[in-house]
Each structure stands twice: as C-alpha cells, then as structure tokens.
C-alpha cells in the first residue's frame, strides 16, 4: 500500500492481533483509546485527515453487552457514530474501511445458520448500535469489508475463557447457560482471516478494484456450533489436560489449582442478564469460503490451539 493503514482499537482482543499482522501489508499507524477516543467525533476526523490512510481498520467497539443497556448513548457513539465518521472521512480521501460486527444483530429465532442478508432484528442496545454502525458504513458509499463475528475470546483480556478459568479456581461447580447456541471464535483466527482477505483484495486490485469486486458484508466465525455450557466443559477439559508447565495457563489460573469438577447446565431464565441475547446465533460462513476461499477451523480445535500456546 502506498499510504498507511490506520488501525483503531489496537488494545482489544482482535485489535492486538491485527497490530502484529497488519505490518505485513504495509506501514501501520496503530492507535488505542489513549491516542484516539472514539467518543470524540472531532478527534476521529482530525486523525484521519492527518494520517491520510489508504485503509482504516476499526477493531474498536463498545463490547460490554450488559453495560450497554445502561449506557445506550455511549454505545451508540462508539458502535455507530464513530464508524459512520470513519466511513465518511474515508470516502472523502479514497480510503477503504474494514469493520467488525456481531451475531447479536440477529434475534436468534431462525434455527439454521444465518446468512449475511437475513433480516436483522437485534434484541439489545449492543446489537442495535452495532447494526446501526453497519448500516451507516453501507450507506456512506465507502469501499468496505464488514466481518460479523461471534463469541470472541483470546488468551489474554476479559472474556468467557478467562472467566471460566478464574471461576474454576474458586468454585466446585460452575452453572452455565445451555440454551444459547453459537460459535466461539478466537481472536487469532479473526485477525488472520482478515489479513488473508485483504491480501486477496490487494491481489485483485492489481487488475482492477479489489474492494469493488470483493467488498461487502461477510460472516466470519469458527466452524461448528456449541453452547456456553459445552464451551465451558471443553475449557475445563483442556485446562485439566494441559501440562502444568504451561506458563500461560498458570497465569490464567492465578497460580491456583483447578477446583471445579462439575459444569451444571442451566437455562437463560435461570441466569437473567440486563441484555437479552439470541438463543441461536450461528452464522453461515459459506460466503467467506466461496468468495475468499477462507474457512476458519472449528471452535473445538481453535480452543485447543489457545491452550497450546507456550507463554
Ligand atoms: N467480544 C465479542 O464477544 C464479540 C462478539 C461479536 C463481535 N465482536 C466484534 O468484534 C470486534 C472486536 O471485538 P473485541 O472482542 O476485540 O473487543 P474488545 O476486546 O472489547 O476491544 C474493544 C476495543 O475497543 C476499544 N474502545 C472502546 N471504547 C473506546 C473509545 N471510546 N475510544 C477508543 N477505543 C475504544 C477498547 O479500548 P479499552 O481497552 O481502552 O477499553 C478495546 O481496545 C468489535 O467490533 C466487536 O463488536 C465482538
């Protein structure tokens, strides 16, 4: 790329992986919240005008699904207004935009994997604001890729994997919801698939306009389907069979032994949360496979890889 890539949200689960991989494609200006607060529209405009990126990659979002019910204006500012500004500013300077969205744009009543053009019907503030962000990008006319992903976790940070490991050192029994279906997707796979898609677009751009040919909205999640409860069971299985010498696991467990021996399935009704979540938010990844030839591994092998890390 002739102009820099602007990465926004470099400190998040997906953003931190992208920060390591994007330099393969060109010069990267990577910003976290300290350098760019997305709640401040003027800052977004100023940064884009100054950096003059060829590509903007927005990995930042307001992802606290339950907290968003109490802070709808802030969620709207980060998840909808900020990407709209990125899209409009990007369009003005001929930049393209990569953005991430969520399975929570759907209501979960379909009972078969959702396709990209299935009608959205978010149940929560988070889902509604993420959907509004997608729509703003599409109507801006900017060249874009929107990747809807789901149930994101990482070896570091705050996520379901880390929460289960922490609770497993404190409790004998974990009680986890077993009537929500989805595909837990590792940050590493999301970032790697993004780079692969961008490489394909760059290749296509040599003989035309890669974004015009391949841009649009794609689902990008792990293959397969599970429930939060079965995901927790798999996490404990991995934790109990991973060698004690794994420094990553030792640190995730806070140096404490695994105590939980049982995961008891419960219903969503038994675990009320401020935000409603879709009961079934499995996304079909067929379009990503067909257009880009990209297929993410199934959720179980992604989890195994997360435990195979050495540090
Ligand atoms: N997490 C999931 O389960 C999930 C599921 C489906 C889709 N997605 C989507 O996938 C994408 C990546 O998610 P993720 O899991 O990597 O998210 P994440 O780990 O929660 O990271 C989000 C990043 O956004 C930053 N951010 C939040 N408010 C900001 C603000 N006002 N100004 C600047 N930066 C701000 C955060 O900064 P701080 O670290 O300073 O807070 C953080 O670095 C998002 O679009 C998300 O909606 C996520």
CSV table of C-alpha atoms in Angstrom, one decimal, residues 10-293:
chain,number,residue,atom,x,y,z
A,10,UNK,CA,-5.1,-1.7,18.9
A,11,UNK,CA,-5.5,-2.8,22.5
A,12,UNK,CA,-8.6,-5.0,22.0
A,13,UNK,CA,-8.7,-8.8,21.6
A,14,UNK,CA,-8.9,-8.6,17.8
A,15,UNK,CA,-7.0,-5.3,17.5
A,16,UNK,CA,-4.0,-6.6,19.4
A,17,UNK,CA,-3.6,-9.5,16.9
A,18,UNK,CA,-4.1,-7.2,14.0
A,19,UNK,CA,-1.4,-4.9,15.3
A,20,UNK,CA,1.0,-7.8,14.9
A,21,UNK,CA,-0.2,-8.9,11.5
A,22,UNK,CA,-1.1,-5.8,9.5
A,23,UNK,CA,2.5,-4.6,9.1
A,24,UNK,CA,2.8,-7.5,6.5
A,25,UNK,CA,0.6,-5.4,4.3
A,26,UNK,CA,2.2,-2.0,4.7
A,27,UNK,CA,3.1,0.8,7.1
A,28,UNK,CA,0.7,0.8,10.1
A,29,UNK,CA,-0.4,3.6,12.4
A,30,UNK,CA,-1.9,1.8,15.3
A,31,UNK,CA,-4.0,3.7,17.9
A,32,UNK,CA,-5.6,2.8,21.2
A,33,UNK,CA,-8.1,4.7,23.2
A,34,UNK,CA,-5.3,6.9,24.7
A,35,UNK,CA,-4.4,8.3,21.3
A,36,UNK,CA,-7.9,8.3,19.9
A,37,UNK,CA,-11.1,8.5,21.9
A,38,UNK,CA,-13.9,7.4,19.6
A,39,UNK,CA,-16.5,9.2,21.8
A,40,UNK,CA,-15.0,12.4,20.4
A,41,UNK,CA,-16.0,12.8,16.7
A,42,UNK,CA,-13.6,15.7,16.1
A,43,UNK,CA,-10.7,13.5,17.1
A,44,UNK,CA,-11.7,10.9,14.6
A,45,UNK,CA,-11.8,13.4,11.8
A,46,UNK,CA,-8.6,15.0,12.8
A,47,UNK,CA,-6.7,11.7,12.9
A,48,UNK,CA,-8.0,10.5,9.6
A,49,UNK,CA,-7.2,13.9,7.9
A,50,UNK,CA,-3.7,13.8,9.4
A,51,UNK,CA,-2.8,10.2,8.7
A,52,UNK,CA,-4.4,10.1,5.2
A,53,UNK,CA,-4.7,6.3,5.4
A,54,UNK,CA,-5.3,4.1,2.4
A,55,UNK,CA,-7.1,1.6,4.7
A,56,UNK,CA,-8.8,2.1,8.0
A,57,UNK,CA,-9.3,-1.0,10.2
A,58,UNK,CA,-11.7,-0.4,13.0
A,59,UNK,CA,-11.2,-3.1,15.7
A,60,UNK,CA,-12.6,-0.9,18.5
A,61,UNK,CA,-16.1,-1.2,19.8
A,62,UNK,CA,-18.3,-0.8,22.9
A,63,UNK,CA,-18.5,-4.6,23.7
A,64,UNK,CA,-19.9,-4.6,27.2
A,65,UNK,CA,-23.2,-6.1,26.2
A,66,UNK,CA,-25.0,-5.8,29.5
A,67,UNK,CA,-23.5,-2.4,30.5
A,68,UNK,CA,-24.7,-1.0,27.1
A,69,UNK,CA,-28.3,-1.3,28.4
A,70,UNK,CA,-27.3,1.4,30.9
A,71,UNK,CA,-25.2,3.5,28.5
A,72,UNK,CA,-27.1,3.5,25.2
A,73,UNK,CA,-25.7,6.9,24.2
A,74,UNK,CA,-22.1,5.9,24.7
A,75,UNK,CA,-22.7,2.6,22.9
A,76,UNK,CA,-24.3,4.5,20.0
A,77,UNK,CA,-21.4,6.9,19.9
A,78,UNK,CA,-18.7,4.2,19.7
A,79,UNK,CA,-20.5,1.5,17.7
A,80,UNK,CA,-22.5,3.6,15.3
A,81,UNK,CA,-21.5,7.3,15.2
A,82,UNK,CA,-17.7,6.6,15.2
A,83,UNK,CA,-17.8,4.1,12.3
A,84,UNK,CA,-20.0,6.4,10.4
A,85,UNK,CA,-17.5,9.2,10.7
A,86,UNK,CA,-14.7,6.8,9.7
A,87,UNK,CA,-16.7,5.8,6.7
A,88,UNK,CA,-17.5,9.4,5.6
A,89,UNK,CA,-14.0,10.7,6.1
A,90,UNK,CA,-12.6,7.6,4.5
A,91,UNK,CA,-14.8,8.1,1.5
A,92,UNK,CA,-13.6,11.7,1.1
A,93,UNK,CA,-10.0,10.6,0.9
A,94,UNK,CA,-10.4,7.4,-1.1
A,95,UNK,CA,-9.7,5.1,1.9
A,96,UNK,CA,-11.3,1.7,2.4
A,97,UNK,CA,-12.7,0.6,5.7
A,98,UNK,CA,-12.6,-2.8,7.5
A,99,UNK,CA,-15.1,-3.1,10.3
A,100,UNK,CA,-16.3,-5.8,12.6
A,101,UNK,CA,-19.9,-6.6,13.7
A,102,UNK,CA,-21.7,-9.2,15.6
A,103,UNK,CA,-24.0,-12.2,15.6
A,104,UNK,CA,-26.1,-10.2,18.0
A,105,UNK,CA,-27.7,-8.2,15.1
A,106,UNK,CA,-29.9,-11.3,14.8
A,107,UNK,CA,-32.8,-12.3,17.1
A,108,UNK,CA,-31.9,-16.0,17.2
A,109,UNK,CA,-35.2,-17.4,16.1
A,110,UNK,CA,-34.1,-18.8,12.8
A,111,UNK,CA,-32.8,-22.2,13.9
A,112,UNK,CA,-30.5,-22.5,10.9
A,113,UNK,CA,-27.2,-20.7,10.3
A,114,UNK,CA,-27.8,-17.0,9.5
A,115,UNK,CA,-26.9,-15.7,6.0
A,116,UNK,CA,-25.5,-12.2,5.5
A,117,UNK,CA,-28.7,-10.9,4.1
A,118,UNK,CA,-31.1,-12.5,6.6
A,119,UNK,CA,-33.2,-9.7,8.2
A,120,UNK,CA,-31.5,-8.5,11.4
A,121,UNK,CA,-33.5,-7.9,14.5
A,122,UNK,CA,-31.3,-7.1,17.4
A,123,UNK,CA,-32.5,-7.8,20.9
A,124,UNK,CA,-30.1,-5.5,22.8
A,125,UNK,CA,-28.7,-2.0,22.8
A,126,UNK,CA,-25.3,-3.5,21.8
A,127,UNK,CA,-26.9,-5.4,18.9
A,128,UNK,CA,-28.9,-2.3,17.8
A,129,UNK,CA,-25.9,0.0,17.9
A,130,UNK,CA,-23.7,-2.5,16.0
A,131,UNK,CA,-26.3,-2.8,13.4
A,132,UNK,CA,-26.6,1.0,13.0
A,133,UNK,CA,-22.8,1.1,12.5
A,134,UNK,CA,-23.0,-1.5,9.7
A,135,UNK,CA,-25.8,0.4,8.1
A,136,UNK,CA,-24.0,3.8,8.3
A,137,UNK,CA,-21.0,2.3,6.6
A,138,UNK,CA,-23.0,0.8,3.8
A,139,UNK,CA,-24.9,4.0,3.1
A,140,UNK,CA,-21.7,6.1,3.2
A,141,UNK,CA,-20.6,4.5,-0.1
A,142,UNK,CA,-17.1,3.9,1.3
A,143,UNK,CA,-15.3,0.7,0.0
A,144,UNK,CA,-15.6,-1.7,2.9
A,145,UNK,CA,-15.5,-5.1,4.4
A,146,UNK,CA,-17.8,-5.8,7.4
A,147,UNK,CA,-17.0,-9.0,9.2
A,148,UNK,CA,-19.6,-10.3,11.5
A,149,UNK,CA,-18.1,-12.5,14.1
A,150,UNK,CA,-19.2,-14.1,17.4
A,151,UNK,CA,-18.4,-15.2,20.9
A,152,UNK,CA,-14.9,-13.7,20.6
A,153,UNK,CA,-12.2,-14.9,23.1
A,154,UNK,CA,-8.5,-14.5,23.5
A,155,UNK,CA,-5.8,-15.9,25.7
A,156,UNK,CA,-5.5,-12.5,27.3
A,157,UNK,CA,-8.0,-9.9,28.4
A,158,UNK,CA,-11.6,-10.2,29.7
A,159,UNK,CA,-13.6,-12.9,28.0
A,160,UNK,CA,-15.5,-16.2,28.7
A,161,UNK,CA,-12.4,-18.4,28.5
A,162,UNK,CA,-10.6,-16.3,31.2
A,163,UNK,CA,-13.7,-16.0,33.3
A,164,UNK,CA,-14.3,-19.8,33.3
A,165,UNK,CA,-10.7,-20.5,34.3
A,166,UNK,CA,-10.9,-17.9,37.1
A,167,UNK,CA,-14.2,-19.3,38.4
A,168,UNK,CA,-12.9,-22.8,38.2
A,169,UNK,CA,-10.3,-22.0,40.8
A,170,UNK,CA,-12.9,-20.6,43.1
A,171,UNK,CA,-15.9,-22.9,42.9
A,172,UNK,CA,-16.6,-26.6,42.9
A,173,UNK,CA,-19.4,-26.3,40.5
A,174,UNK,CA,-20.0,-23.9,37.5
A,175,UNK,CA,-23.6,-23.3,36.4
A,176,UNK,CA,-23.6,-22.2,32.8
A,177,UNK,CA,-26.3,-21.5,30.3
A,178,UNK,CA,-27.0,-24.3,27.9
A,179,UNK,CA,-29.8,-22.9,25.7
A,180,UNK,CA,-27.8,-20.3,23.7
A,181,UNK,CA,-26.1,-21.7,20.6
A,182,UNK,CA,-23.2,-20.1,18.9
A,183,UNK,CA,-19.6,-20.4,17.6
A,184,UNK,CA,-16.8,-19.3,20.0
A,185,UNK,CA,-14.2,-17.7,17.8
A,186,UNK,CA,-10.6,-17.0,18.7
A,187,UNK,CA,-9.1,-13.5,18.2
A,188,UNK,CA,-6.1,-15.0,16.4
A,189,UNK,CA,-8.3,-16.6,13.7
A,190,UNK,CA,-10.3,-13.5,13.1
A,191,UNK,CA,-7.2,-11.4,12.6
A,192,UNK,CA,-5.5,-14.0,10.4
A,193,UNK,CA,-8.6,-14.3,8.2
A,194,UNK,CA,-8.8,-10.5,7.9
A,195,UNK,CA,-5.2,-10.4,6.6
A,196,UNK,CA,-5.9,-13.2,4.2
A,197,UNK,CA,-9.0,-11.4,2.8
A,198,UNK,CA,-7.0,-8.2,2.5
A,199,UNK,CA,-4.2,-9.9,0.7
A,200,UNK,CA,-6.7,-11.3,-1.8
A,201,UNK,CA,-8.2,-7.9,-2.3
A,202,UNK,CA,-4.7,-6.4,-2.9
A,203,UNK,CA,-4.0,-9.2,-5.4
A,204,UNK,CA,-7.3,-8.5,-7.2
A,205,UNK,CA,-6.6,-4.7,-7.2
A,206,UNK,CA,-3.6,-5.3,-9.5
A,207,UNK,CA,-6.0,-5.9,-12.3
A,208,UNK,CA,-8.9,-3.8,-11.1
A,209,UNK,CA,-10.6,-2.6,-7.9
A,210,UNK,CA,-10.4,-5.3,-5.3
A,211,UNK,CA,-12.8,-3.7,-2.9
A,212,UNK,CA,-15.4,-3.1,-5.7
A,213,UNK,CA,-15.2,-6.8,-6.6
A,214,UNK,CA,-14.9,-8.4,-3.2
A,215,UNK,CA,-16.1,-5.8,-0.7
A,216,UNK,CA,-19.3,-6.2,1.4
A,217,UNK,CA,-20.5,-8.0,4.5
A,218,UNK,CA,-19.3,-11.4,5.4
A,219,UNK,CA,-19.8,-13.8,8.3
A,220,UNK,CA,-16.6,-14.9,9.9
A,221,UNK,CA,-16.8,-17.3,12.8
A,222,UNK,CA,-15.4,-20.6,13.9
A,223,UNK,CA,-17.0,-23.6,12.2
A,224,UNK,CA,-19.3,-25.7,14.2
A,225,UNK,CA,-21.7,-24.9,17.0
A,226,UNK,CA,-21.9,-25.2,20.7
A,227,UNK,CA,-23.4,-23.7,23.8
A,228,UNK,CA,-21.8,-21.6,26.6
A,229,UNK,CA,-22.1,-24.7,28.9
A,230,UNK,CA,-20.4,-27.1,26.5
A,231,UNK,CA,-17.8,-24.4,25.7
A,232,UNK,CA,-17.1,-24.3,29.5
A,233,UNK,CA,-16.8,-28.1,29.7
A,234,UNK,CA,-14.3,-28.0,26.8
A,235,UNK,CA,-12.3,-25.3,28.5
A,236,UNK,CA,-12.1,-27.3,31.7
A,237,UNK,CA,-11.1,-30.4,29.7
A,238,UNK,CA,-8.3,-28.5,28.0
A,239,UNK,CA,-7.2,-27.0,31.3
A,240,UNK,CA,-7.0,-30.3,33.1
A,241,UNK,CA,-5.0,-32.0,30.3
A,242,UNK,CA,-2.6,-29.1,29.5
A,243,UNK,CA,0.8,-29.7,31.1
A,244,UNK,CA,1.4,-27.9,34.4
A,245,UNK,CA,4.5,-26.3,32.8
A,246,UNK,CA,2.2,-24.1,30.7
A,247,UNK,CA,3.0,-20.6,31.9
A,248,UNK,CA,0.1,-19.1,30.1
A,249,UNK,CA,-2.4,-21.4,31.9
A,250,UNK,CA,-0.7,-21.0,35.3
A,251,UNK,CA,-1.1,-17.2,34.9
A,252,UNK,CA,-4.7,-17.5,33.7
A,253,UNK,CA,-5.4,-19.6,36.8
A,254,UNK,CA,-3.7,-17.0,39.0
A,255,UNK,CA,-1.3,-19.8,40.2
A,256,UNK,CA,-4.2,-21.6,41.8
A,257,UNK,CA,-5.2,-25.3,41.3
A,258,UNK,CA,-8.4,-26.1,39.3
A,259,UNK,CA,-11.2,-26.7,41.8
A,260,UNK,CA,-14.3,-27.0,39.7
A,261,UNK,CA,-15.2,-30.7,38.9
A,262,UNK,CA,-18.7,-30.1,37.5
A,263,UNK,CA,-20.4,-27.9,35.0
A,264,UNK,CA,-24.2,-27.8,35.5
A,265,UNK,CA,-26.3,-26.7,32.6
A,266,UNK,CA,-28.9,-24.0,33.4
A,267,UNK,CA,-31.3,-22.1,31.3
A,268,UNK,CA,-31.2,-18.4,30.2
A,269,UNK,CA,-34.2,-17.9,32.5
A,270,UNK,CA,-32.1,-19.1,35.5
A,271,UNK,CA,-29.4,-16.6,34.6
A,272,UNK,CA,-31.1,-13.3,33.9
A,273,UNK,CA,-29.0,-10.5,32.4
A,274,UNK,CA,-29.7,-6.9,31.6
A,275,UNK,CA,-29.3,-7.5,27.9
A,276,UNK,CA,-31.4,-10.1,26.0
A,277,UNK,CA,-29.3,-12.5,23.9
A,278,UNK,CA,-30.3,-14.5,20.8
A,279,UNK,CA,-30.9,-18.2,21.6
A,280,UNK,CA,-29.4,-19.3,18.3
A,281,UNK,CA,-26.8,-17.0,16.7
A,282,UNK,CA,-24.9,-19.4,14.5
A,283,UNK,CA,-23.7,-17.7,11.3
A,284,UNK,CA,-23.1,-19.3,8.0
A,285,UNK,CA,-19.6,-18.8,6.8
A,286,UNK,CA,-20.3,-20.1,3.2
A,287,UNK,CA,-19.9,-16.7,1.6
A,288,UNK,CA,-16.5,-16.1,3.0
A,289,UNK,CA,-15.4,-19.6,1.9
A,290,UNK,CA,-16.9,-19.1,-1.6
A,291,UNK,CA,-15.6,-15.6,-2.3
A,292,UNK,CA,-12.3,-15.6,-0.5
A,293,UNK,CA,-11.6,-19.3,0.0
